[in-house]
Coordinates of C-alpha atoms in Angstrom, one line a residue:
M1 CA 63.4 58.2 142.7
N2 CA 66.9 57.2 143.9
K3 CA 67.8 57.5 147.8
N4 CA 70.1 60.7 146.9
S5 CA 67.0 62.8 145.1
I6 CA 64.8 62.5 148.4
A7 CA 67.7 62.7 150.4
N8 CA 68.5 66.4 149.1
T9 CA 64.1 66.9 148.7
T10 CA 64.6 66.7 152.7
T11 CA 67.6 68.7 152.5
S12 CA 65.8 71.3 150.5
A13 CA 62.8 71.3 153.1
S14 CA 64.3 72.1 156.0
A15 CA 66.5 74.9 154.4
G16 CA 65.5 78.6 156.0
N17 CA 67.5 77.6 159.4
I18 CA 64.6 77.1 161.2
N19 CA 65.3 76.2 164.9
K20 CA 62.0 73.7 165.6
S21 CA 63.8 72.5 169.4
W22 CA 63.2 76.9 170.0
V23 CA 59.6 76.9 168.4
C24 CA 58.7 73.6 170.6
E25 CA 60.1 75.6 173.4
A26 CA 57.8 78.3 173.3
I27 CA 54.6 76.7 172.3
R28 CA 55.4 74.8 175.2
K29 CA 55.9 78.2 177.6
I30 CA 52.9 80.1 176.9
N31 CA 51.2 76.5 177.6
A32 CA 53.1 76.5 180.8
D33 CA 51.9 79.6 181.3
Y34 CA 47.5 78.9 180.3
N35 CA 48.6 76.4 183.1
R36 CA 49.9 77.8 185.5
S37 CA 46.4 80.6 185.2
S38 CA 43.0 79.8 186.7
D39 CA 39.9 81.3 184.8
T40 CA 37.8 84.2 185.3
H41 CA 36.0 85.2 188.2
L42 CA 31.9 85.3 187.1
I43 CA 31.3 88.2 189.8
R44 CA 27.4 88.2 190.7
V45 CA 26.3 91.8 190.5
E46 CA 24.1 92.7 193.1
L47 CA 21.5 94.9 191.6
P48 CA 17.9 94.9 194.0
C49 CA 16.2 97.1 191.2
F50 CA 16.2 94.5 189.1
D51 CA 13.3 91.6 189.6
D52 CA 14.9 88.3 189.7
I53 CA 16.9 89.7 186.5
T54 CA 20.8 89.4 187.7
L55 CA 23.6 90.9 185.3
Y56 CA 27.1 88.5 185.6
L57 CA 30.5 89.9 184.8
K58 CA 33.3 87.8 183.7
D59 CA 36.8 89.8 185.6
E60 CA 39.1 89.3 182.6
S61 CA 41.3 91.5 184.1
T62 CA 42.7 89.8 186.6
H63 CA 45.0 88.2 184.1
P64 CA 48.7 88.0 184.1
S65 CA 48.5 90.8 181.8
G66 CA 45.5 92.3 183.3
S67 CA 43.4 92.3 180.6
L68 CA 40.7 90.9 178.4
K69 CA 43.7 90.7 175.8
H70 CA 45.9 88.2 177.3
R71 CA 43.3 84.8 176.0
L72 CA 44.1 87.1 172.1
A73 CA 47.7 87.5 172.6
R74 CA 47.8 83.7 173.9
S75 CA 46.3 83.2 170.8
L76 CA 48.3 85.7 168.4
F77 CA 51.3 84.2 169.5
L78 CA 50.3 80.4 169.1
Y79 CA 49.6 81.5 165.5
G80 CA 52.0 82.8 164.3
L81 CA 53.8 80.0 165.9
C82 CA 52.4 77.3 163.8
N83 CA 52.4 79.0 161.3
G84 CA 55.6 79.4 160.1
Y85 CA 56.2 83.4 161.2
I86 CA 57.3 83.5 164.3
H87 CA 61.5 82.3 164.9
E88 CA 64.3 82.5 168.3
D89 CA 64.9 86.4 166.6
T90 CA 61.7 87.2 165.2
T91 CA 60.5 91.8 166.3
I92 CA 57.1 91.4 167.3
V93 CA 55.4 94.4 165.5
E94 CA 51.6 95.2 166.7
S95 CA 49.2 98.5 166.1
S96 CA 46.8 98.7 169.5
S97 CA 45.6 101.2 171.5
G98 CA 47.2 99.5 174.8
S99 CA 45.9 96.9 176.4
T100 CA 47.1 93.9 173.4
A101 CA 49.8 95.5 173.2
I102 CA 50.3 94.7 176.6
S103 CA 49.2 91.1 176.9
E104 CA 51.6 90.7 173.1
A105 CA 55.1 92.6 175.6
Y106 CA 54.2 89.7 178.0
F107 CA 54.1 87.0 176.3
A108 CA 57.1 88.7 173.7
R109 CA 59.1 88.3 177.2
L110 CA 58.0 85.8 177.9
L111 CA 60.4 84.4 174.5
N112 CA 62.3 86.6 175.1
L113 CA 61.2 88.4 170.9
R114 CA 61.8 92.1 170.8
F115 CA 58.3 93.5 170.4
I116 CA 57.4 97.1 169.0
A117 CA 54.0 98.8 169.8
V118 CA 52.7 101.5 167.2
V119 CA 50.6 103.2 169.5
P120 CA 47.9 105.7 169.0
E121 CA 49.5 109.6 170.5
T122 CA 46.6 109.4 172.5
T123 CA 47.4 106.4 174.7
A124 CA 46.9 106.8 178.2
K125 CA 50.7 106.5 179.8
E126 CA 49.6 103.9 182.0
K127 CA 49.5 101.9 179.4
L128 CA 52.4 103.0 177.8
D129 CA 54.0 102.3 181.1
K130 CA 52.6 98.7 181.2
I131 CA 54.0 97.8 178.2
R132 CA 57.3 99.1 178.4
F133 CA 57.0 97.2 182.0
Y134 CA 57.2 94.7 179.8
G135 CA 60.2 95.1 177.9
G136 CA 58.2 96.4 175.0
E137 CA 58.7 99.7 173.4
C138 CA 56.6 102.2 171.6
H139 CA 56.4 103.7 169.0
K140 CA 54.0 106.6 168.7
V141 CA 51.9 107.4 165.8
P142 CA 48.5 109.9 164.4
G143 CA 45.9 107.1 164.8
K144 CA 45.1 106.9 161.5
D145 CA 48.8 105.5 160.9
I146 CA 48.9 103.0 163.2
Y147 CA 48.4 100.0 160.6
T148 CA 50.9 101.5 157.4
E149 CA 53.8 102.4 160.5
A150 CA 53.0 98.7 161.8
T151 CA 53.2 97.0 157.9
R152 CA 56.0 99.5 157.4
L153 CA 58.0 98.7 160.6
A154 CA 57.7 94.8 160.7
G155 CA 59.0 94.7 157.1
E156 CA 62.1 97.5 157.0
L157 CA 63.1 94.9 160.9
N158 CA 62.0 91.8 158.4
G159 CA 59.5 90.8 161.6
H160 CA 56.0 89.5 162.4
Y161 CA 52.9 92.6 162.3
M162 CA 50.9 90.3 164.6
D163 CA 47.7 92.4 162.3
Q164 CA 45.4 91.4 165.9
F165 CA 42.1 93.8 163.5
T166 CA 42.6 90.7 161.0
Y167 CA 43.8 87.8 162.2
A168 CA 41.6 88.1 166.1
E169 CA 38.3 85.7 164.9
R170 CA 40.6 82.4 163.4
A171 CA 43.4 82.7 165.7
T172 CA 40.8 81.9 168.3
D173 CA 39.2 78.1 169.5
W174 CA 35.8 80.1 169.2
R175 CA 34.3 75.5 169.2
G176 CA 35.6 75.5 173.2
N177 CA 39.1 74.7 174.5
N178 CA 38.2 76.5 177.3
N179 CA 37.5 80.0 175.2
I180 CA 35.1 83.0 176.7
A181 CA 32.2 81.8 175.8
E182 CA 32.6 78.0 177.1
S183 CA 34.2 80.0 180.0
I184 CA 30.8 81.9 180.9
F185 CA 28.5 79.2 180.3
H186 CA 30.1 76.5 182.9
Q187 CA 30.1 79.0 185.1
M188 CA 26.9 80.0 185.2
G189 CA 25.4 76.7 185.4
K190 CA 24.7 76.7 188.4
E191 CA 22.7 80.3 189.0
S192 CA 18.9 80.4 189.0
H193 CA 19.2 81.1 184.9
P194 CA 22.0 79.4 183.7
I195 CA 21.4 80.1 180.5
P196 CA 21.5 84.2 179.8
D197 CA 19.3 85.8 177.7
W198 CA 21.6 88.3 176.4
V199 CA 25.9 88.2 176.6
V200 CA 27.1 91.7 176.3
M201 CA 30.6 92.4 174.4
S202 CA 32.3 95.5 173.2
A203 CA 33.9 94.6 170.2
G204 CA 37.2 96.3 169.0
T205 CA 38.8 94.1 166.9
G206 CA 35.3 91.7 167.0
G207 CA 37.6 88.7 167.5
T208 CA 35.7 88.0 171.4
S209 CA 32.0 88.8 169.8
A210 CA 33.1 86.7 166.8
T211 CA 34.1 83.9 169.5
I212 CA 30.8 84.2 171.7
G213 CA 28.4 84.4 169.3
R214 CA 30.4 81.3 167.1
Y215 CA 30.0 79.5 169.9
I216 CA 26.2 80.4 170.9
R217 CA 25.2 79.1 167.7
L218 CA 27.2 75.8 168.0
N219 CA 25.4 75.0 171.0
P220 CA 21.5 74.4 170.5
E221 CA 20.7 75.0 173.8
F222 CA 22.2 78.1 174.3
Y223 CA 21.4 79.3 170.5
H224 CA 17.1 79.2 171.7
R225 CA 17.9 81.0 174.7
T226 CA 20.8 83.9 174.7
R227 CA 21.1 86.3 171.9
L228 CA 24.0 88.3 172.4
C229 CA 24.9 91.9 171.6
V230 CA 27.8 94.1 170.5
V231 CA 28.0 97.8 172.1
D232 CA 29.6 100.4 170.3
P233 CA 31.0 103.7 171.4
E234 CA 31.3 107.2 169.6
N235 CA 33.0 107.3 166.3
S236 CA 33.3 103.5 165.7
V237 CA 31.8 102.5 162.2
F238 CA 30.9 98.7 163.7
Y239 CA 27.9 100.6 164.4
P240 CA 25.9 101.4 160.9
Y241 CA 27.9 98.7 159.8
F242 CA 25.9 96.6 161.4
Q243 CA 23.1 98.4 160.1
N244 CA 24.1 99.1 156.2
R245 CA 26.7 96.6 155.4
N246 CA 29.7 98.6 153.6
P247 CA 32.5 97.7 153.5
N248 CA 34.1 101.2 153.3
L249 CA 32.3 102.8 155.8
T250 CA 35.7 105.2 157.5
S251 CA 35.9 107.7 160.6
E252 CA 38.0 110.8 161.2
H253 CA 38.4 110.5 164.6
G254 CA 39.2 108.1 167.0
S255 CA 37.1 106.2 169.4
R256 CA 38.0 107.6 173.3
I257 CA 37.1 104.7 174.5
E258 CA 40.5 102.7 174.5
G259 CA 40.4 99.4 173.1
I260 CA 37.3 99.4 172.0
G261 CA 35.5 101.0 168.3
R262 CA 36.9 101.4 165.1
P263 CA 37.5 104.0 162.6
R264 CA 37.6 101.4 159.8
V265 CA 35.5 97.8 159.4
E266 CA 38.2 95.7 160.3
P267 CA 38.3 91.7 158.8
S268 CA 37.8 90.2 162.2
F269 CA 34.2 91.9 162.3
Q270 CA 32.2 89.9 162.6
P271 CA 28.4 91.0 161.9
D272 CA 26.1 88.1 160.9
V273 CA 27.0 86.7 164.4
I274 CA 25.5 89.2 166.0
D275 CA 22.0 89.4 167.2
R276 CA 21.3 93.3 168.0
M277 CA 23.3 96.0 169.0
L278 CA 23.5 99.6 170.3
S279 CA 25.0 102.6 170.4
I280 CA 26.9 104.2 173.8
P281 CA 28.0 107.3 174.1
D282 CA 30.8 107.9 175.1
A283 CA 29.2 110.0 178.5
A284 CA 27.9 107.3 179.6
S285 CA 30.7 105.1 179.4
I286 CA 32.5 106.8 181.5
A287 CA 29.7 107.1 183.7
T288 CA 28.4 104.4 184.4
I289 CA 32.2 103.1 185.6
R290 CA 32.2 105.9 188.5
W291 CA 29.0 104.7 189.3
L292 CA 29.7 101.1 189.4
E293 CA 33.0 101.8 191.1
G294 CA 29.9 102.1 193.6
I295 CA 28.9 98.7 193.8
L296 CA 31.9 96.1 192.6
G297 CA 33.8 99.1 195.2
R298 CA 36.9 98.7 192.1
K299 CA 37.5 100.8 189.6
C300 CA 37.2 99.3 185.8
G301 CA 37.7 100.9 182.9
G302 CA 36.4 102.8 179.7
S303 CA 34.8 99.9 178.1
T304 CA 33.4 97.8 181.3
G305 CA 31.0 101.3 181.0
T306 CA 30.4 100.9 177.2
N307 CA 29.4 97.4 178.4
V308 CA 27.1 97.9 181.6
Y309 CA 25.0 101.2 180.7
G310 CA 24.4 98.4 178.0
A311 CA 23.4 96.0 179.4
L312 CA 21.7 97.6 182.1
Q313 CA 19.9 98.8 178.9
L314 CA 18.4 95.2 178.2
M315 CA 17.5 94.8 181.3
Q316 CA 15.2 97.5 181.5
E317 CA 13.7 96.2 178.3
M318 CA 13.5 92.2 180.3
Q319 CA 12.2 94.3 183.1
H320 CA 8.7 96.6 181.5
T321 CA 7.9 92.8 179.5
G322 CA 8.1 91.2 182.4
T323 CA 10.8 89.6 181.5
S324 CA 13.2 87.0 184.5
G325 CA 16.1 85.9 183.1
S326 CA 20.0 86.7 183.4
V327 CA 22.2 89.0 181.5
V328 CA 26.5 88.8 181.0
S329 CA 29.0 90.7 180.3
L330 CA 32.9 91.1 180.5
I331 CA 35.4 93.2 182.9
C332 CA 37.9 93.9 180.1
D333 CA 40.4 95.7 182.5
S334 CA 41.1 97.2 186.0
G335 CA 40.5 101.2 185.7
E336 CA 43.8 102.1 186.8
R337 CA 44.9 102.2 183.8
Y338 CA 42.5 105.5 183.1
L339 CA 43.2 107.6 186.3
D340 CA 44.2 110.7 184.0
S341 CA 41.4 110.3 181.4
Y342 CA 38.3 108.9 182.7
Y343 CA 38.7 109.2 186.4
D344 CA 39.5 112.8 185.8
D345 CA 37.2 115.4 185.8
K346 CA 39.7 117.6 184.5
W347 CA 40.1 115.1 181.2
V348 CA 36.8 115.1 181.3
S349 CA 35.6 118.3 180.9
K350 CA 38.5 119.3 178.1
Q351 CA 36.2 116.2 176.6
G352 CA 32.9 118.1 175.6
L353 CA 31.5 115.3 177.8
D354 CA 28.5 115.7 180.2
L355 CA 28.2 113.5 182.7
D356 CA 25.8 114.3 184.5
P357 CA 22.6 113.4 182.7
Y358 CA 24.6 109.9 183.1
L359 CA 24.9 109.8 186.6
Q360 CA 21.2 110.6 187.3
Q361 CA 20.0 108.1 185.0
L362 CA 21.9 106.3 186.6
R363 CA 21.3 106.5 190.2
T364 CA 17.9 106.6 189.9
I365 CA 17.5 103.2 188.1
C366 CA 18.8 101.3 190.8
S367 CA 17.7 104.3 193.7

């Protein structure tokens, strides 16, 4: 190959007008944002009724964009940038019930990119307001149409569909790099029972449960002791899929517990890294966050209720078998986003939910 042909090859490889300086600066900004952020707290929950069994909640609501999804959004942006999907004029599109869209809007604003969230019509107003606060646009559609509409919009605008439900489990570094799993086990290091018996996590994309499950298996000292339990709300197909492995399962109804549960089996959901699943009634999830407010002194989102109700079931099982140890779960986001739903008695009644049996059960646990 002569000198001219080498020059032509180089020119051809640079086609597409990719602004490498902008990409490098975008990655620097995301890494700088990460560097400014301290890790989230791991809260020890005082429940004296459980003798030598301790519940810990990792408070993901303290991220800059207010939820666990801040980690996912950061990973998805880096994934898109490093794969060449995102450029300085790319419109970012996502299908989301709220929290992921809020976090992605945060990062889109950081990079001065247009962001459109395709959201179910039932998404809480507080979440929509937060997306708009970060400069995002909200495009409401029926819940069953969010995937196809996000794909259509991205194609029409020559944008990039982030597709959290496909890429969540592969965009996150599950081996470490201070991911949520590594952080949990590091923060547990000086506790009375430093290696948890259970980590309890609800699933939306399945990305976080995949990260935690893989990390546990990567480290033999944890794998011998720690099990991963994924809790699932009503109207979600993850729980039956875990039982029968039918990838074609669908549900006609969306989850009332925003951010978790899906009407179809998502590519990011990895059942083989999960040790156990529990199906949690929606009324139990909502009752639990109201009960938990009296213990923590603040409101949490509905998925936190799903997590904690499942964790309490496991702690009761440990108690019945005389097992000492620890259980770790997550506060996924703040309850301030759900004042018009989970904390509104009229909304609860309209949904046909009766919280009283579960509230009585929860009060009895630690009476």
